[in-house]
Coordinates of C-alpha atoms and ligand atoms in Angstrom, one line a residue:
X27 CA 13.1 93.9 -38.2
X28 CA 10.2 94.6 -37.6
X29 CA 7.9 96.1 -35.2
X30 CA 6.7 93.1 -33.3
X31 CA 7.0 90.2 -32.8
X32 CA 10.4 91.7 -31.6
X33 CA 13.3 90.2 -31.1
X34 CA 13.5 87.7 -27.9
X35 CA 16.9 87.5 -26.4
X36 CA 18.0 83.8 -24.9
X37 CA 17.2 84.2 -21.3
X38 CA 13.5 85.0 -21.8
X39 CA 13.4 82.2 -24.4
X40 CA 14.7 80.2 -21.8
X41 CA 12.4 81.6 -19.3
X42 CA 9.3 80.5 -21.4
X43 CA 10.6 76.8 -21.5
X44 CA 9.9 76.4 -17.8
X45 CA 7.5 73.9 -17.0
X46 CA 4.3 75.7 -16.2
X47 CA 3.5 76.2 -12.5
X48 CA 0.0 76.6 -10.7
X49 CA -1.5 80.2 -10.7
X50 CA -3.0 80.0 -7.1
X51 CA 0.5 78.8 -5.6
X52 CA 2.4 80.6 -3.5
X53 CA 5.1 80.4 -5.6
X54 CA 3.2 82.2 -8.6
X55 CA 2.1 85.1 -6.3
X56 CA 5.5 85.7 -5.5
X57 CA 6.1 86.2 -9.4
X58 CA 3.0 88.3 -9.8
X59 CA 4.4 90.3 -6.8
X60 CA 8.0 91.4 -8.7
X61 CA 6.9 91.2 -12.0
X62 CA 4.0 93.8 -10.7
X63 CA 6.6 95.9 -8.8
X64 CA 9.0 95.8 -11.7
X65 CA 5.9 96.6 -14.1
X66 CA 5.3 99.9 -12.0
X67 CA 9.0 100.9 -12.2
X68 CA 9.0 100.7 -16.2
X69 CA 6.1 102.9 -16.0
X70 CA 7.0 105.0 -13.5
X71 CA 4.4 105.4 -11.3
X72 CA 3.1 104.5 -7.8
X73 CA 0.0 102.8 -9.5
X74 CA -1.5 99.4 -10.1
X75 CA 0.1 98.2 -13.4
X76 CA -2.5 94.9 -14.5
X77 CA -1.2 92.3 -16.8
X78 CA -3.7 91.0 -19.4
X79 CA -3.5 87.4 -21.3
X80 CA -4.1 88.8 -24.6
X81 CA -2.4 91.3 -27.2
X82 CA -2.1 94.9 -27.3
X83 CA -5.9 95.6 -28.4
X84 CA -7.5 93.5 -25.5
X85 CA -6.0 96.3 -23.3
X86 CA -7.1 99.3 -25.5
X87 CA -10.5 97.4 -25.1
X88 CA -10.1 97.1 -21.5
X89 CA -9.2 100.9 -21.4
X90 CA -12.4 101.9 -22.7
X91 CA -15.3 99.6 -21.3
X92 CA -14.0 99.7 -18.0
X93 CA -13.5 103.4 -17.8
X94 CA -16.6 105.0 -19.9
X95 CA -20.0 104.6 -20.5
X96 CA -22.7 104.1 -23.4
X97 CA -23.4 107.5 -25.3
X98 CA -20.2 109.1 -23.9
X99 CA -18.1 112.1 -25.6
X100 CA -14.8 111.2 -26.6
X101 CA -12.0 112.8 -28.5
X102 CA -10.3 110.5 -30.9
X103 CA -6.6 111.7 -32.3
X104 CA -5.9 109.9 -35.4
X105 CA -3.3 109.9 -37.6
X106 CA -2.7 106.3 -38.6
X107 CA -4.3 103.2 -38.6
X108 CA -3.8 102.4 -34.2
X109 CA -5.7 106.3 -34.3
X110 CA -8.2 104.6 -36.3
X111 CA -8.1 101.2 -34.3
X112 CA -9.6 103.6 -31.4
X113 CA -12.1 105.3 -33.0
X114 CA -13.6 101.7 -34.2
X115 CA -13.1 100.5 -30.7
X116 CA -14.7 103.5 -29.2
X117 CA -17.9 103.4 -32.0
X118 CA -18.5 99.4 -31.3
X119 CA -19.0 100.8 -28.0
X120 CA -21.6 103.5 -28.6
X121 CA -19.3 106.1 -27.8
X122 CA -19.6 109.5 -29.6
X123 CA -16.2 110.0 -31.2
X124 CA -15.3 113.8 -32.2
X125 CA -12.3 113.1 -34.5
X126 CA -9.1 114.9 -34.2
X127 CA -7.0 114.1 -37.5
X128 CA -3.9 114.5 -38.8
X129 CA -2.3 113.8 -42.5
X130 CA -0.5 110.3 -41.8
X131 CA 2.8 110.9 -41.6
X132 CA 2.6 114.2 -39.3
X133 CA 1.7 114.3 -35.8
X134 CA -1.5 115.7 -33.9
X135 CA -2.0 119.1 -33.8
X136 CA -2.0 119.6 -29.4
X137 CA -3.6 122.9 -30.0
X138 CA -6.8 121.3 -31.4
X139 CA -6.9 119.2 -28.3
X140 CA -6.7 122.4 -26.1
X141 CA -8.9 124.6 -27.9
X142 CA -11.9 121.7 -28.4
X143 CA -10.8 120.7 -24.5
X144 CA -11.1 124.4 -23.8
X145 CA -14.5 125.2 -25.4
X146 CA -15.9 122.4 -23.4
X147 CA -17.4 124.4 -20.1
X148 CA -20.4 121.8 -19.8
X149 CA -17.4 118.9 -19.3
X150 CA -19.3 116.4 -21.6
X151 CA -16.1 115.1 -22.6
X152 CA -15.3 112.2 -21.1
X153 CA -12.1 111.0 -22.6
X154 CA -9.4 111.9 -24.8
X155 CA -8.0 108.5 -26.6
X156 CA -4.8 108.5 -29.0
X157 CA -1.9 106.8 -29.5
X158 CA 1.6 107.9 -28.6
X159 CA 3.5 106.1 -31.0
X160 CA 2.0 105.6 -34.1
X161 CA 3.7 101.9 -35.9
X162 CA 1.8 102.7 -39.5
X163 CA 3.4 105.8 -40.1
X164 CA 6.6 105.5 -37.6
X165 CA 5.3 109.3 -36.0
X166 CA 5.7 109.8 -32.0
X167 CA 2.9 112.4 -31.5
X168 CA 3.3 114.7 -28.5
X169 CA 1.7 113.0 -25.5
X170 CA 3.5 115.6 -22.9
X171 CA 2.0 118.6 -24.8
X172 CA -1.4 116.9 -25.3
X173 CA -2.0 115.5 -21.9
X174 CA -1.3 118.5 -19.9
X175 CA -4.4 119.9 -22.1
X176 CA -6.4 117.0 -20.3
X177 CA -5.2 117.7 -17.1
X178 CA -6.5 121.3 -17.2
X179 CA -10.1 120.4 -18.3
X180 CA -9.9 118.4 -15.2
X181 CA -13.1 116.0 -16.2
X182 CA -12.0 114.1 -19.2
X183 CA -9.2 110.8 -18.9
X184 CA -6.5 110.0 -21.2
X185 CA -6.7 107.4 -22.3
X186 CA -2.9 106.2 -24.2
X187 CA -1.8 103.5 -26.7
X188 CA 2.0 103.5 -25.6
X189 CA 2.5 99.5 -27.3
X190 CA 5.4 101.0 -29.2
X191 CA 6.7 103.7 -26.9
X192 CA 6.7 101.8 -23.6
X193 CA 9.9 100.6 -23.4
X194 CA 11.4 103.0 -26.2
X195 CA 11.0 106.1 -24.6
X196 CA 10.1 108.2 -22.0
X197 CA 6.5 107.8 -20.5
X198 CA 6.4 109.3 -16.9
X199 CA 3.5 108.0 -16.3
X200 CA 2.6 109.8 -12.9
X201 CA 4.4 112.6 -13.8
X202 CA 2.0 113.4 -17.1
X203 CA -0.7 112.4 -15.0
X204 CA -1.8 109.5 -17.6
X205 CA -4.9 107.6 -16.4
X206 CA -5.2 104.5 -18.7
X207 CA -1.8 103.5 -20.2
X208 CA -1.6 100.6 -22.7
X209 CA 1.2 98.1 -24.2
X210 CA 1.8 94.9 -25.8
X211 CA 4.3 92.1 -24.8
X212 CA 5.8 91.7 -28.4
X213 CA 7.6 95.4 -28.4
X214 CA 9.7 96.7 -26.3
X215 CA 9.2 94.1 -23.8
X216 CA 11.2 91.5 -25.8
X217 CA 9.0 88.8 -24.9
X218 CA 6.5 87.2 -27.5
X219 CA 2.8 88.4 -28.5
X220 CA 0.5 87.0 -25.7
X221 CA 0.0 89.6 -22.8
X222 CA -0.8 92.9 -22.6
X223 CA -0.6 95.8 -19.5
X224 CA -2.7 98.6 -18.2
X225 CA -1.5 101.6 -16.0
X226 CA -4.5 102.9 -14.3
X227 CA -4.7 105.7 -12.5
X228 CA -6.9 106.7 -8.9
X229 CA -8.6 108.9 -11.4
X230 CA -9.5 106.0 -13.5
X231 CA -9.8 103.7 -11.0
X232 CA -13.0 106.0 -9.7
X233 CA -14.4 106.3 -13.5
X234 CA -14.8 102.3 -13.1
X235 CA -17.3 102.9 -10.8
X236 CA -19.5 104.6 -13.1
X237 CA -18.9 102.7 -16.1
X238 CA -21.9 100.6 -17.2
X239 CA -20.0 99.5 -20.7
X240 CA -20.9 95.2 -20.6
X241 CA -17.5 93.3 -19.4
X242 CA -16.6 90.3 -18.0
X243 CA -13.6 88.5 -19.1
X244 CA -11.6 92.2 -19.4
X245 CA -13.7 93.5 -15.8
X246 CA -10.3 95.4 -14.5
X247 CA -12.0 95.4 -10.6
X248 CA -11.8 91.8 -11.0
X249 CA -8.1 91.7 -11.7
X250 CA -7.4 94.7 -9.2
X251 CA -9.1 92.9 -6.6
X252 CA -6.5 89.5 -7.3
X253 CA -3.8 91.7 -7.5
X254 CA -4.3 92.6 -3.7
X255 CA -3.7 89.2 -3.2
X256 CA -0.6 88.9 -6.2
X257 CA -3.0 87.0 -8.1
X258 CA -5.3 86.7 -11.6
X259 CA -8.7 86.1 -11.6
X260 CA -8.1 83.6 -14.4
X261 CA -6.1 81.2 -15.8
X262 CA -3.1 83.6 -16.8
X263 CA 0.0 82.9 -19.6
X264 CA 2.1 82.1 -17.1
X265 CA 5.1 81.2 -18.8
X266 CA 4.7 84.6 -20.7
X267 CA 4.4 85.3 -17.2
X268 CA 8.1 84.0 -16.5
X269 CA 9.5 85.1 -19.7
X270 CA 8.3 88.9 -18.3
X271 CA 9.7 88.5 -15.0
X272 CA 13.0 87.4 -17.1
X273 CA 12.7 90.7 -19.4
X274 CA 12.1 93.4 -16.7
X275 CA 15.4 92.3 -15.1
X276 CA 17.0 92.8 -17.9
X277 CA 15.7 96.0 -18.7
X278 CA 16.3 97.0 -14.9
X279 CA 19.9 96.0 -15.6
X280 CA 20.4 98.3 -18.5
X281 CA 18.5 101.3 -16.5
X282 CA 15.7 103.6 -18.1
X283 CA 18.2 106.2 -19.4
X284 CA 20.6 103.7 -21.5
X285 CA 17.1 102.0 -22.4
X286 CA 15.9 105.3 -24.2
X287 CA 19.3 106.5 -25.2
X288 CA 19.8 103.3 -27.1
X289 CA 16.4 103.7 -29.1
X290 CA 17.3 107.3 -29.5
X291 CA 20.4 106.4 -31.5
X292 CA 19.1 103.6 -33.4
X293 CA 16.4 106.2 -34.8
X294 CA 19.0 108.9 -35.5
X295 CA 21.2 105.7 -37.5
X296 CA 18.4 104.8 -39.0
X297 CA 17.0 108.0 -40.7
X298 CA 20.0 109.7 -41.1
X299 CA 21.5 106.2 -43.4
X300 CA 18.5 106.5 -44.9
X301 CA 18.7 110.0 -46.3
X302 CA 22.3 109.3 -47.3
X303 CA 20.7 106.5 -49.3
X304 CA 18.5 109.1 -51.1
X305 CA 15.6 108.0 -50.0
X306 CA 13.0 110.0 -48.0
X307 CA 11.3 109.5 -44.4
X308 CA 7.7 109.1 -44.7
X309 CA 7.0 110.7 -41.2
X310 CA 7.8 114.6 -40.9
X311 CA 11.4 114.7 -39.3
X312 CA 10.3 116.4 -36.3
X313 CA 8.3 113.5 -35.4
X314 CA 10.3 110.4 -35.3
X315 CA 9.7 107.4 -34.0
X316 CA 12.3 106.1 -31.3
X317 CA 10.9 102.7 -32.4
X318 CA 10.6 102.4 -36.3
X319 CA 11.0 104.5 -39.0
X320 CA 9.0 104.3 -42.4
X321 CA 11.0 104.6 -46.0
X322 CA 9.2 106.2 -49.1
X323 CA 10.4 104.0 -51.7
X324 CA 8.5 106.3 -54.9
X325 CA 9.0 105.1 -58.1
X326 CA 10.1 101.5 -56.6
X327 CA 7.6 98.9 -55.4
X328 CA 8.4 98.7 -51.8
X329 CA 6.7 95.2 -51.6
X330 CA 9.3 94.2 -54.2
X331 CA 12.1 95.3 -52.1
X332 CA 11.1 93.8 -49.5
X333 CA 11.0 90.5 -50.8
X334 CA 14.1 91.2 -52.1
X335 CA 15.9 91.8 -49.2
X336 CA 13.9 88.9 -47.5
X337 CA 15.0 86.6 -49.7
X338 CA 19.1 87.9 -50.2
X339 CA 19.8 88.7 -46.4
X340 CA 17.0 86.8 -44.4
X341 CA 15.5 90.1 -42.9
X342 CA 12.3 91.1 -42.4
X343 CA 10.8 94.1 -43.0
X344 CA 7.6 95.6 -42.4
X345 CA 5.4 96.9 -45.2
X346 CA 3.3 99.7 -45.2
X347 CA -0.4 99.2 -44.3
X348 CA -4.1 100.1 -46.1
X349 CA -3.2 102.9 -48.9
X350 CA 0.8 102.7 -47.8
X351 CA 1.0 99.6 -49.4
X352 CA 3.5 99.2 -51.9
X353 CA 4.4 103.0 -51.0
X354 CA 6.7 102.6 -47.8
X355 CA 8.5 99.8 -45.9
X356 CA 9.3 100.4 -42.5
X357 CA 11.8 99.4 -39.7
X358 CA 11.1 98.2 -36.3
X359 CA 14.4 99.0 -33.8
X360 CA 12.8 98.5 -31.0
X361 CA 13.2 96.2 -27.8
X362 CA 15.8 93.7 -28.1
X363 CA 18.1 95.2 -31.0
X364 CA 21.6 96.2 -30.7
X365 CA 24.2 98.3 -33.1
X366 CA 25.0 95.5 -35.0
X367 CA 21.1 94.9 -36.1
X368 CA 21.2 98.4 -37.0
X369 CA 24.3 98.2 -39.3
X370 CA 23.4 95.1 -40.6
X371 CA 20.0 96.4 -42.0
X372 CA 21.5 99.5 -43.3
X373 CA 24.0 97.8 -45.1
X374 CA 21.6 95.2 -46.7
X375 CA 19.3 98.1 -47.8
X376 CA 22.5 99.5 -49.3
X377 CA 23.5 96.5 -51.1
X378 CA 20.4 95.9 -52.5
X379 CA 19.7 99.6 -53.8
X380 CA 23.2 99.4 -55.1
X381 CA 22.2 96.1 -57.0
X382 CA 18.9 97.8 -58.7
X383 CA 21.1 100.6 -59.7
X384 CA 19.7 103.1 -57.5
X385 CA 22.6 104.2 -56.2
X386 CA 26.7 104.4 -56.8
X387 CA 28.6 102.4 -54.8
X388 CA 30.0 105.7 -52.9
X389 CA 26.4 106.0 -51.6
X390 CA 26.1 102.7 -50.4
X391 CA 29.2 103.3 -48.1
X392 CA 28.5 106.6 -47.2
X393 CA 25.0 105.4 -45.1
X394 CA 27.2 103.3 -43.1
X395 CA 30.0 106.2 -42.2
X396 CA 26.7 108.2 -41.7
X397 CA 25.1 105.8 -39.6
X398 CA 28.3 105.3 -37.9
X399 CA 28.5 108.7 -36.4
X400 CA 25.7 107.5 -34.4
X401 CA 26.3 104.0 -32.8
X402 CA 29.3 103.9 -30.6
Ligands
PLP20 C1 0.8 101.1 -31.6 C2 0.1 100.1 -31.9 N1 -1.6 100.1 -31.0 C3 -1.5 98.9 -30.8 C4 -1.2 97.4 -31.5 C5 -1.9 96.5 -31.4 O1 -1.2 95.3 -30.8 P1 -2.0 93.4 -31.0 O2 -1.6 93.4 -31.8 O3 -0.8 93.6 -29.9 O4 -3.1 93.6 -30.3 C6 0.0 97.8 -32.1 C7 0.3 96.4 -32.4 O5 1.2 96.6 -33.9 C8 0.7 98.7 -32.5 O6 1.8 98.9 -32.7

């Protein structure tokens, strides 16, 4: 129950074990054609979605180096570990970063974005870069409102990390006019790590013509050209693409609305059950991510608690990152997760707290009763 790698369905595992095929074969081209169409469906976009062999950070880096130039001024939203990563990538490539920060556990304030963008009369800000679902804290940022302010600016591109939001909640890429959307395979996609994805708007492709940052393997123009013939510029992770095909078919069978509803009810079951156990949520309740719940342990060492649950129930929970290590634990509930997984992890947490004498048997039971209200 960590926020990635997430559980992989049997059908997807079987697809992985097929013998690889040639990446210049007709059979592979047919596979790319279908997966690209289904990726467009998942992203709710008419534009190309590029598949890269590399983890989510490869897509993040590709998004920056293909659309921006040295010295460009950009805004980076930072309210957690992955917002920090955006700043690091941007600074690595010599961009001038204006940070909009919010305390970890609280959401970015869209008004701050609006204000800076409105004041930029000279249109020197070339991009607004942010994380939708901040996995390190369990916060979901208000991307819909922030992207509307970016659109009003007209020049700046939106470059967004949707690594733990895509496939878990609504990310209508075209409707919100998002320009560059990065995601990774080991999350909502239900496949192992190794692939990442980039949805690019027409405005983003126009920006690639001006971009002067160095790139070779991640030059998206090569990927776009290859995609015209349903191909790939280099040898892709063929077996992961077999898996992607299977996973996207499963997602289509379930349907977007049902996928989003499932994640939402798991979020509600988890967060309310934790409150019934007298535990405090780390994230502000108004902006809980559908993919991950971060829980404070206060005087109890979160790392020891995680170990207890691993040893006793063989359930892996994620720990806190950086200064939050030992202070919080995080339960991932994205991708191939069902009601049984949720009720089991809640029961394991309840039982462990009961064993430690932190709660009564009544409270332990109450957590399951509360969760049950959301699961049906
Ligand atoms: C929000 C977010 N962004 C980016 C990443 C980085 O992805 P990767 O580890 O696949 O490079 C992760 C991974 O956990 C993530 O959760």
